[in-house]
Amino acid sequence: MSEKFRVCIIGSGNWGSAIAKIVGLNAKHNEAFLDHVTMYVYEEIIDGKKLTEIINETHVNVKYLPGHKIPENVIAVADVVEAAKDADILIFVVPHQFIRRICSTLLGKIKSTAVGLSLVKGFDKKEGGGIELISHIISKELHIPVSVLMGANLASEVADEMFCETTIGCKDKSKAPILRDIIQTSYFRVVVVEDADSVECCGALKNIVACGAGFVDGLGLGDNTKAAVIRLGLMEMIKFVDVFFPGGKLSTFFESCGVADLITTCYGGRNRKVSEAFVKTGKTIEELEKQMLNGQKLQGPFTAEEVNYMLKAKSMESRFPLFTSIHRICVGELKPKDLINCIRSHPEHM
């Protein structure tokens, strides 16, 4: 690596832009980093002007994080290869559906000594009925080590500098301090653990549970019912990691990436909000995503579908009834009110 670390943020949605705020200031004030930070921005035209030009002139991402200044040392770049080519640290924060395409574009175009940090929540399907962690895909495609960051971190609240915690899963202790230093602030506190796979699974699976919480809100069933969904969801998350990504620690689920992120996503967050509207309006998930999210992607139903693909292939749907019911509601095979029968007859209650 170079004497000073160059940082590139790959992605510029609301979470990517909130992280750019933090990374830009940390790079400016920490001797270990070059203060020039690149941010890959998927080019869009907003009111006749390129989004990259707007960000570089006004230092505001007017589409995804309006009202917040991004530090002037963060430069928006429309070409991902151009943004990433000299970086020592690549921070991935794009919807998980796009990760393979971005990796194939970057292959052979980045430093061989680079390290990755994935903030991407979700899985990807593997042929033959399995699923793969996003950090594993990035690592395999780009031949670099990849750590993960997950936590109770609603982007708007992080951008408003409200105090929160986050978790970095990093298997290599020598890389942990530099990753913590580029992310941590007085209001954004980092705990590093080695159990990276469990950290990443929590970040994906909690979005499924949040859809269940949204269905409960849409049905007007109150906080007691929602608490049952959250508790059973946490039990299924722990069981899922134990079955498919064994070797993790139970204590990881009590970090910010686990129970804290689960709670905040089930009370805030886009998956809960859209799932509530799904019950109240009768519109499809796809219609509501277009109407409500201003171009952002919904991860919960997509992740539920990927998890179900794996459970079905391994004849394990009955062992994960909450995940299975939420998926079947999302695709119209069950009605939202059927979720209550699932909770009532959950194996935890038998």
Short mmCIF file of C-alpha atoms in Angstrom, two decimals:
data_model
loop_
_atom_site.label_atom_id
_atom_site.label_comp_id
_atom_site.label_asym_id
_atom_site.label_seq_id
_atom_site.Cartn_x
_atom_site.Cartn_y
_atom_site.Cartn_z
CA MET A 1 0.00 0.00 0.00
CA SER A 2 1.08 3.60 -0.52
CA GLU A 3 2.33 5.63 2.44
CA LYS A 4 -1.04 7.35 2.65
CA PHE A 5 -4.16 5.35 2.00
CA ARG A 6 -6.37 6.40 -0.92
CA VAL A 7 -10.06 5.73 -0.39
CA CYS A 8 -12.81 5.16 -2.96
CA ILE A 9 -16.52 4.86 -2.15
CA ILE A 10 -18.36 2.75 -4.72
CA GLY A 11 -21.97 3.91 -4.54
CA SER A 12 -23.77 7.16 -3.79
CA GLY A 13 -27.31 6.40 -2.65
CA ASN A 14 -28.50 7.77 0.68
CA TRP A 15 -26.29 5.39 2.69
CA GLY A 16 -23.30 5.86 0.37
CA SER A 17 -23.64 9.64 0.62
CA ALA A 18 -23.98 9.51 4.43
CA ILE A 19 -20.81 7.42 4.61
CA ALA A 20 -19.08 9.85 2.20
CA LYS A 21 -19.71 12.59 4.76
CA ILE A 22 -17.86 10.60 7.41
CA VAL A 23 -15.07 9.26 5.19
CA GLY A 24 -14.37 12.67 3.63
CA LEU A 25 -13.90 14.35 7.01
CA ASN A 26 -11.83 11.49 8.41
CA ALA A 27 -9.56 11.48 5.36
CA LYS A 28 -9.06 15.22 5.71
CA HIS A 29 -8.14 15.10 9.39
CA ASN A 30 -6.17 11.84 9.66
CA GLU A 31 -2.54 11.76 8.50
CA ALA A 32 -2.88 8.12 7.44
CA PHE A 33 -5.16 9.01 4.51
CA LEU A 34 -4.90 11.10 1.36
CA ASP A 35 -7.59 13.72 1.66
CA HIS A 36 -8.74 13.23 -1.95
CA VAL A 37 -11.62 10.68 -1.79
CA THR A 38 -13.35 9.46 -4.94
CA MET A 39 -17.03 8.43 -4.97
CA TYR A 40 -18.45 6.42 -7.86
CA VAL A 41 -21.82 7.89 -8.83
CA TYR A 42 -24.20 6.18 -11.24
CA GLU A 43 -24.78 9.05 -13.64
CA GLU A 44 -28.29 10.48 -13.80
CA ILE A 45 -29.70 13.68 -15.23
CA ILE A 46 -31.46 15.86 -12.64
CA ASP A 47 -33.27 18.93 -14.00
CA GLY A 48 -31.13 18.84 -17.14
CA LYS A 49 -27.81 18.53 -15.32
CA LYS A 50 -25.52 15.59 -14.58
CA LEU A 51 -25.69 14.37 -10.97
CA THR A 52 -21.88 14.18 -10.76
CA GLU A 53 -21.61 17.86 -11.77
CA ILE A 54 -24.23 18.87 -9.21
CA ILE A 55 -22.40 16.99 -6.43
CA ASN A 56 -18.99 18.41 -7.39
CA GLU A 57 -20.30 21.98 -7.66
CA THR A 58 -22.72 22.12 -4.72
CA HIS A 59 -21.33 19.24 -2.57
CA VAL A 60 -24.86 17.95 -2.06
CA ASN A 61 -26.36 14.73 -3.45
CA VAL A 62 -29.66 16.41 -4.31
CA LYS A 63 -31.34 13.15 -5.29
CA TYR A 64 -30.41 10.75 -2.49
CA LEU A 65 -29.30 12.90 0.47
CA PRO A 66 -30.67 16.42 0.00
CA GLY A 67 -29.91 19.03 2.64
CA HIS A 68 -26.56 17.53 3.67
CA LYS A 69 -23.13 18.81 2.69
CA ILE A 70 -20.65 16.21 1.48
CA PRO A 71 -17.05 17.36 2.21
CA GLU A 72 -15.39 19.14 -0.70
CA ASN A 73 -12.55 16.59 -0.81
CA VAL A 74 -15.05 13.90 -1.92
CA ILE A 75 -15.09 13.94 -5.74
CA ALA A 76 -18.00 12.37 -7.64
CA VAL A 77 -16.84 10.25 -10.60
CA ALA A 78 -19.19 8.65 -13.14
CA ASP A 79 -16.73 5.94 -14.26
CA VAL A 80 -16.24 3.22 -11.63
CA VAL A 81 -12.82 2.19 -13.02
CA GLU A 82 -11.60 5.79 -12.93
CA ALA A 83 -12.87 6.18 -9.36
CA ALA A 84 -11.34 2.95 -8.06
CA LYS A 85 -8.07 2.47 -9.98
CA ASP A 86 -5.65 4.03 -7.45
CA ALA A 87 -7.55 3.21 -4.24
CA ASP A 88 -6.07 1.26 -1.34
CA ILE A 89 -9.47 0.96 0.39
CA LEU A 90 -12.61 0.27 -1.64
CA ILE A 91 -15.86 0.87 0.26
CA PHE A 92 -18.74 -0.90 -1.49
CA VAL A 93 -22.19 0.58 -0.86
CA VAL A 94 -24.47 -0.26 -3.79
CA PRO A 95 -27.65 -2.38 -4.00
CA HIS A 96 -26.55 -6.02 -3.93
CA GLN A 97 -28.18 -6.72 -7.30
CA PHE A 98 -25.41 -4.70 -9.01
CA ILE A 99 -22.34 -6.12 -7.29
CA ARG A 100 -21.35 -8.78 -9.84
CA ARG A 101 -21.55 -6.31 -12.72
CA ILE A 102 -19.38 -3.78 -10.86
CA CYS A 103 -16.82 -6.45 -9.96
CA SER A 104 -16.56 -7.67 -13.56
CA THR A 105 -15.95 -4.06 -14.66
CA LEU A 106 -13.22 -3.57 -12.02
CA LEU A 107 -11.42 -6.90 -12.51
CA GLY A 108 -7.75 -6.27 -13.29
CA LYS A 109 -8.21 -2.48 -13.01
CA ILE A 110 -7.55 -2.03 -9.27
CA LYS A 111 -4.45 -2.26 -7.07
CA SER A 112 -3.53 -5.84 -6.20
CA THR A 113 -2.87 -4.64 -2.63
CA ALA A 114 -6.30 -3.02 -2.21
CA VAL A 115 -8.69 -4.08 0.56
CA GLY A 116 -12.47 -3.96 0.46
CA LEU A 117 -15.09 -2.96 3.01
CA SER A 118 -18.63 -4.01 2.09
CA LEU A 119 -21.65 -2.12 3.41
CA VAL A 120 -23.88 -4.09 1.03
CA LYS A 121 -26.85 -5.84 2.65
CA GLY A 122 -28.11 -8.97 0.93
CA PHE A 123 -27.14 -12.30 -0.59
CA ASP A 124 -26.77 -13.56 -4.13
CA LYS A 125 -27.95 -16.88 -5.53
CA LYS A 126 -25.52 -19.64 -6.29
CA GLU A 127 -26.41 -22.24 -8.89
CA GLY A 128 -27.58 -25.45 -7.29
CA GLY A 129 -29.74 -23.90 -4.60
CA GLY A 130 -27.23 -22.08 -2.41
CA ILE A 131 -26.62 -18.45 -1.60
CA GLU A 132 -23.40 -16.51 -1.38
CA LEU A 133 -22.37 -13.61 0.84
CA ILE A 134 -21.66 -10.38 -1.02
CA SER A 135 -18.24 -9.96 0.63
CA HIS A 136 -17.29 -13.45 -0.59
CA ILE A 137 -18.35 -12.54 -4.14
CA ILE A 138 -16.29 -9.32 -4.12
CA SER A 139 -13.29 -11.13 -2.66
CA LYS A 140 -13.50 -13.99 -5.17
CA GLU A 141 -14.11 -11.77 -8.20
CA LEU A 142 -11.48 -9.12 -7.41
CA HIS A 143 -8.93 -11.27 -5.50
CA ILE A 144 -8.80 -8.90 -2.51
CA PRO A 145 -9.64 -9.37 1.19
CA VAL A 146 -13.05 -7.92 2.07
CA SER A 147 -14.40 -6.95 5.50
CA VAL A 148 -17.99 -5.93 6.25
CA LEU A 149 -19.75 -3.09 8.08
CA MET A 150 -23.31 -3.54 9.37
CA GLY A 151 -25.26 -1.87 12.15
CA ALA A 152 -28.30 0.02 13.39
CA ASN A 153 -27.52 2.83 10.98
CA LEU A 154 -30.50 4.49 9.28
CA ALA A 155 -28.79 6.70 6.71
CA SER A 156 -30.80 9.85 7.44
CA GLU A 157 -29.96 9.69 11.15
CA VAL A 158 -26.26 9.08 10.47
CA ALA A 159 -26.28 12.06 8.10
CA ASP A 160 -27.90 14.14 10.87
CA GLU A 161 -25.01 13.08 13.15
CA MET A 162 -27.29 11.40 15.69
CA PHE A 163 -25.26 9.02 17.85
CA CYS A 164 -25.20 5.37 16.78
CA GLU A 165 -23.04 2.27 16.84
CA THR A 166 -21.89 0.03 14.03
CA THR A 167 -20.04 -3.27 13.68
CA ILE A 168 -17.10 -4.10 11.42
CA GLY A 169 -16.50 -7.80 10.78
CA CYS A 170 -12.82 -8.20 9.90
CA LYS A 171 -11.02 -11.54 9.90
CA ASP A 172 -7.55 -9.94 9.63
CA LYS A 173 -6.59 -8.13 12.84
CA SER A 174 -3.84 -6.17 11.07
CA LYS A 175 -6.39 -4.51 8.74
CA ALA A 176 -8.96 -3.67 11.44
CA PRO A 177 -7.43 -0.43 12.83
CA ILE A 178 -7.22 1.36 9.47
CA LEU A 179 -10.79 0.37 8.56
CA ARG A 180 -12.02 1.57 11.95
CA ASP A 181 -10.13 4.87 11.59
CA ILE A 182 -11.67 5.78 8.23
CA ILE A 183 -15.21 5.15 9.57
CA GLN A 184 -15.31 6.05 13.28
CA THR A 185 -16.40 9.48 14.54
CA SER A 186 -17.59 10.87 17.87
CA TYR A 187 -21.19 10.07 16.85
CA PHE A 188 -20.54 6.88 14.82
CA ARG A 189 -18.86 4.36 17.11
CA VAL A 190 -17.27 1.23 15.67
CA VAL A 191 -16.85 -2.16 17.36
CA VAL A 192 -14.65 -4.61 15.41
CA VAL A 193 -15.27 -8.36 15.63
CA GLU A 194 -13.64 -11.23 13.73
CA ASP A 195 -16.93 -13.04 13.02
CA ALA A 196 -17.45 -11.37 9.64
CA ASP A 197 -19.88 -13.90 8.14
CA SER A 198 -22.33 -13.59 11.04
CA VAL A 199 -22.11 -9.77 10.86
CA GLU A 200 -22.96 -9.87 7.16
CA CYS A 201 -25.78 -12.40 7.54
CA CYS A 202 -27.42 -10.19 10.17
CA GLY A 203 -27.36 -7.24 7.77
CA ALA A 204 -29.19 -9.23 5.10
CA LEU A 205 -31.63 -11.28 7.17
CA LYS A 206 -32.98 -8.42 9.30
CA ASN A 207 -34.54 -6.90 6.16
CA ILE A 208 -36.75 -9.98 5.80
CA VAL A 209 -37.94 -9.63 9.41
CA ALA A 210 -38.59 -5.90 8.80
CA CYS A 211 -41.06 -6.84 6.06
CA GLY A 212 -42.91 -8.94 8.65
CA ALA A 213 -42.92 -5.96 11.03
CA GLY A 214 -44.35 -3.80 8.23
CA PHE A 215 -47.13 -6.32 7.60
CA VAL A 216 -48.00 -6.16 11.31
CA ASP A 217 -48.15 -2.34 11.11
CA GLY A 218 -50.29 -2.50 7.99
CA LEU A 219 -52.71 -4.85 9.74
CA GLY A 220 -52.84 -2.49 12.75
CA LEU A 221 -51.86 -5.26 15.19
CA GLY A 222 -49.73 -3.20 17.58
CA ASP A 223 -46.36 -3.40 19.27
CA ASN A 224 -46.86 -6.67 21.15
CA THR A 225 -47.37 -8.56 17.89
CA LYS A 226 -44.45 -6.74 16.32
CA ALA A 227 -42.24 -7.72 19.28
CA ALA A 228 -43.17 -11.37 18.65
CA VAL A 229 -42.14 -11.02 14.99
CA ILE A 230 -38.84 -9.42 16.02
CA ARG A 231 -38.09 -12.12 18.61
CA LEU A 232 -38.97 -15.03 16.32
CA GLY A 233 -37.08 -13.30 13.52
CA LEU A 234 -33.97 -13.09 15.68
CA MET A 235 -34.29 -16.80 16.55
CA GLU A 236 -34.49 -17.69 12.85
CA MET A 237 -31.53 -15.42 12.03
CA ILE A 238 -29.39 -17.21 14.65
CA LYS A 239 -30.53 -20.63 13.42
CA PHE A 240 -29.90 -19.70 9.76
CA VAL A 241 -26.30 -18.64 10.45
CA ASP A 242 -25.73 -21.74 12.56
CA VAL A 243 -26.98 -24.04 9.77
CA PHE A 244 -25.49 -22.36 6.69
CA PHE A 245 -22.47 -20.37 7.93
CA PRO A 246 -21.37 -22.33 11.03
CA GLY A 247 -18.55 -21.33 13.32
CA GLY A 248 -19.87 -17.90 14.32
CA LYS A 249 -20.36 -16.58 17.83
CA LEU A 250 -23.70 -16.01 19.53
CA SER A 251 -22.29 -12.78 20.99
CA THR A 252 -22.18 -11.26 17.47
CA PHE A 253 -25.98 -11.14 17.47
CA PHE A 254 -25.84 -8.79 20.46
CA GLU A 255 -23.61 -6.30 18.61
CA SER A 256 -25.06 -3.38 16.66
CA CYS A 257 -25.21 -5.52 13.50
CA GLY A 258 -27.57 -7.97 15.22
CA VAL A 259 -30.36 -7.14 17.64
CA ALA A 260 -29.86 -3.35 17.40
CA ASP A 261 -30.08 -3.26 13.60
CA LEU A 262 -33.05 -5.64 13.71
CA ILE A 263 -34.98 -3.35 16.09
CA THR A 264 -34.25 -0.11 14.24
CA THR A 265 -35.12 -1.64 10.86
CA CYS A 266 -38.40 -3.02 12.20
CA TYR A 267 -39.43 0.44 13.47
CA GLY A 268 -37.83 2.65 10.79
CA GLY A 269 -36.36 1.87 7.41
CA ARG A 270 -37.77 1.40 3.94
CA ASN A 271 -38.60 -2.33 4.14
CA ARG A 272 -41.01 -1.77 7.03
CA LYS A 273 -42.54 1.30 5.38
CA VAL A 274 -43.18 -0.33 1.99
CA SER A 275 -44.48 -3.54 3.61
CA GLU A 276 -47.00 -1.52 5.63
CA ALA A 277 -48.17 0.19 2.41
CA PHE A 278 -48.34 -3.23 0.69
CA VAL A 279 -50.99 -4.31 3.22
CA LYS A 280 -52.90 -1.02 3.22
CA THR A 281 -52.99 -0.33 -0.54
CA GLY A 282 -53.07 -3.81 -2.09
CA LYS A 283 -50.46 -2.66 -4.63
CA THR A 284 -47.52 -4.90 -5.56
CA ILE A 285 -44.09 -4.54 -3.95
CA GLU A 286 -42.68 -3.46 -7.35
CA GLU A 287 -45.27 -0.69 -7.76
CA LEU A 288 -44.64 0.62 -4.25
CA GLU A 289 -40.86 0.54 -4.68
CA LYS A 290 -41.21 2.80 -7.73
CA GLN A 291 -43.69 5.13 -6.01
CA MET A 292 -42.13 5.45 -2.57
CA LEU A 293 -38.36 5.08 -2.83
CA ASN A 294 -37.15 7.74 -5.27
CA GLY A 295 -35.00 5.27 -7.20
CA GLN A 296 -33.70 3.36 -4.18
CA LYS A 297 -33.93 -0.43 -4.09
CA LEU A 298 -35.91 -2.51 -1.61
CA GLN A 299 -33.79 -5.33 -0.18
CA GLY A 300 -36.18 -7.31 2.06
CA PRO A 301 -38.46 -9.06 -0.48
CA PHE A 302 -35.47 -9.76 -2.75
CA THR A 303 -33.47 -11.27 0.13
CA ALA A 304 -36.52 -13.29 1.27
CA GLU A 305 -36.73 -14.75 -2.23
CA GLU A 306 -33.02 -15.67 -2.25
CA VAL A 307 -33.22 -17.25 1.22
CA ASN A 308 -36.33 -19.18 0.20
CA TYR A 309 -34.50 -20.44 -2.90
CA MET A 310 -31.89 -21.97 -0.57
CA LEU A 311 -34.38 -23.30 1.99
CA LYS A 312 -36.50 -24.93 -0.73
CA ALA A 313 -33.47 -26.55 -2.36
CA LYS A 314 -32.49 -28.07 1.00
CA SER A 315 -36.09 -28.95 2.08
CA MET A 316 -35.81 -26.64 5.09
CA GLU A 317 -38.77 -24.28 4.64
CA SER A 318 -40.55 -25.78 7.65
CA ARG A 319 -37.53 -25.05 9.89
CA PHE A 320 -37.78 -21.33 9.04
CA PRO A 321 -41.55 -20.66 8.99
CA LEU A 322 -41.31 -16.90 9.52
CA PHE A 323 -38.83 -16.33 6.66
CA THR A 324 -40.92 -18.65 4.48
CA SER A 325 -44.26 -16.96 5.26
CA ILE A 326 -42.83 -13.47 4.66
CA HIS A 327 -41.53 -14.56 1.26
CA ARG A 328 -44.88 -16.14 0.34
CA ILE A 329 -46.75 -12.96 1.36
CA CYS A 330 -44.38 -10.81 -0.74
CA VAL A 331 -45.07 -12.89 -3.87
CA GLY A 332 -48.83 -13.17 -3.26
CA GLU A 333 -49.00 -16.85 -2.26
CA LEU A 334 -50.27 -15.94 1.22
CA LYS A 335 -52.32 -13.01 2.50
CA PRO A 336 -50.67 -10.65 5.03
CA LYS A 337 -53.12 -11.76 7.75
CA ASP A 338 -51.79 -15.33 7.35
CA LEU A 339 -48.62 -14.13 9.08
CA ILE A 340 -50.45 -14.39 12.42
CA ASN A 341 -51.15 -18.10 11.89
CA CYS A 342 -47.45 -18.55 11.19
CA ILE A 343 -46.51 -16.80 14.45
CA ARG A 344 -49.17 -18.67 16.43
CA SER A 345 -48.03 -22.09 15.19
CA HIS A 346 -44.29 -21.31 15.14
CA PRO A 347 -42.19 -24.27 16.42
CA GLU A 348 -40.96 -21.95 19.19
CA HIS A 349 -44.51 -22.11 20.61
CA MET A 350 -45.02 -25.87 20.27
#
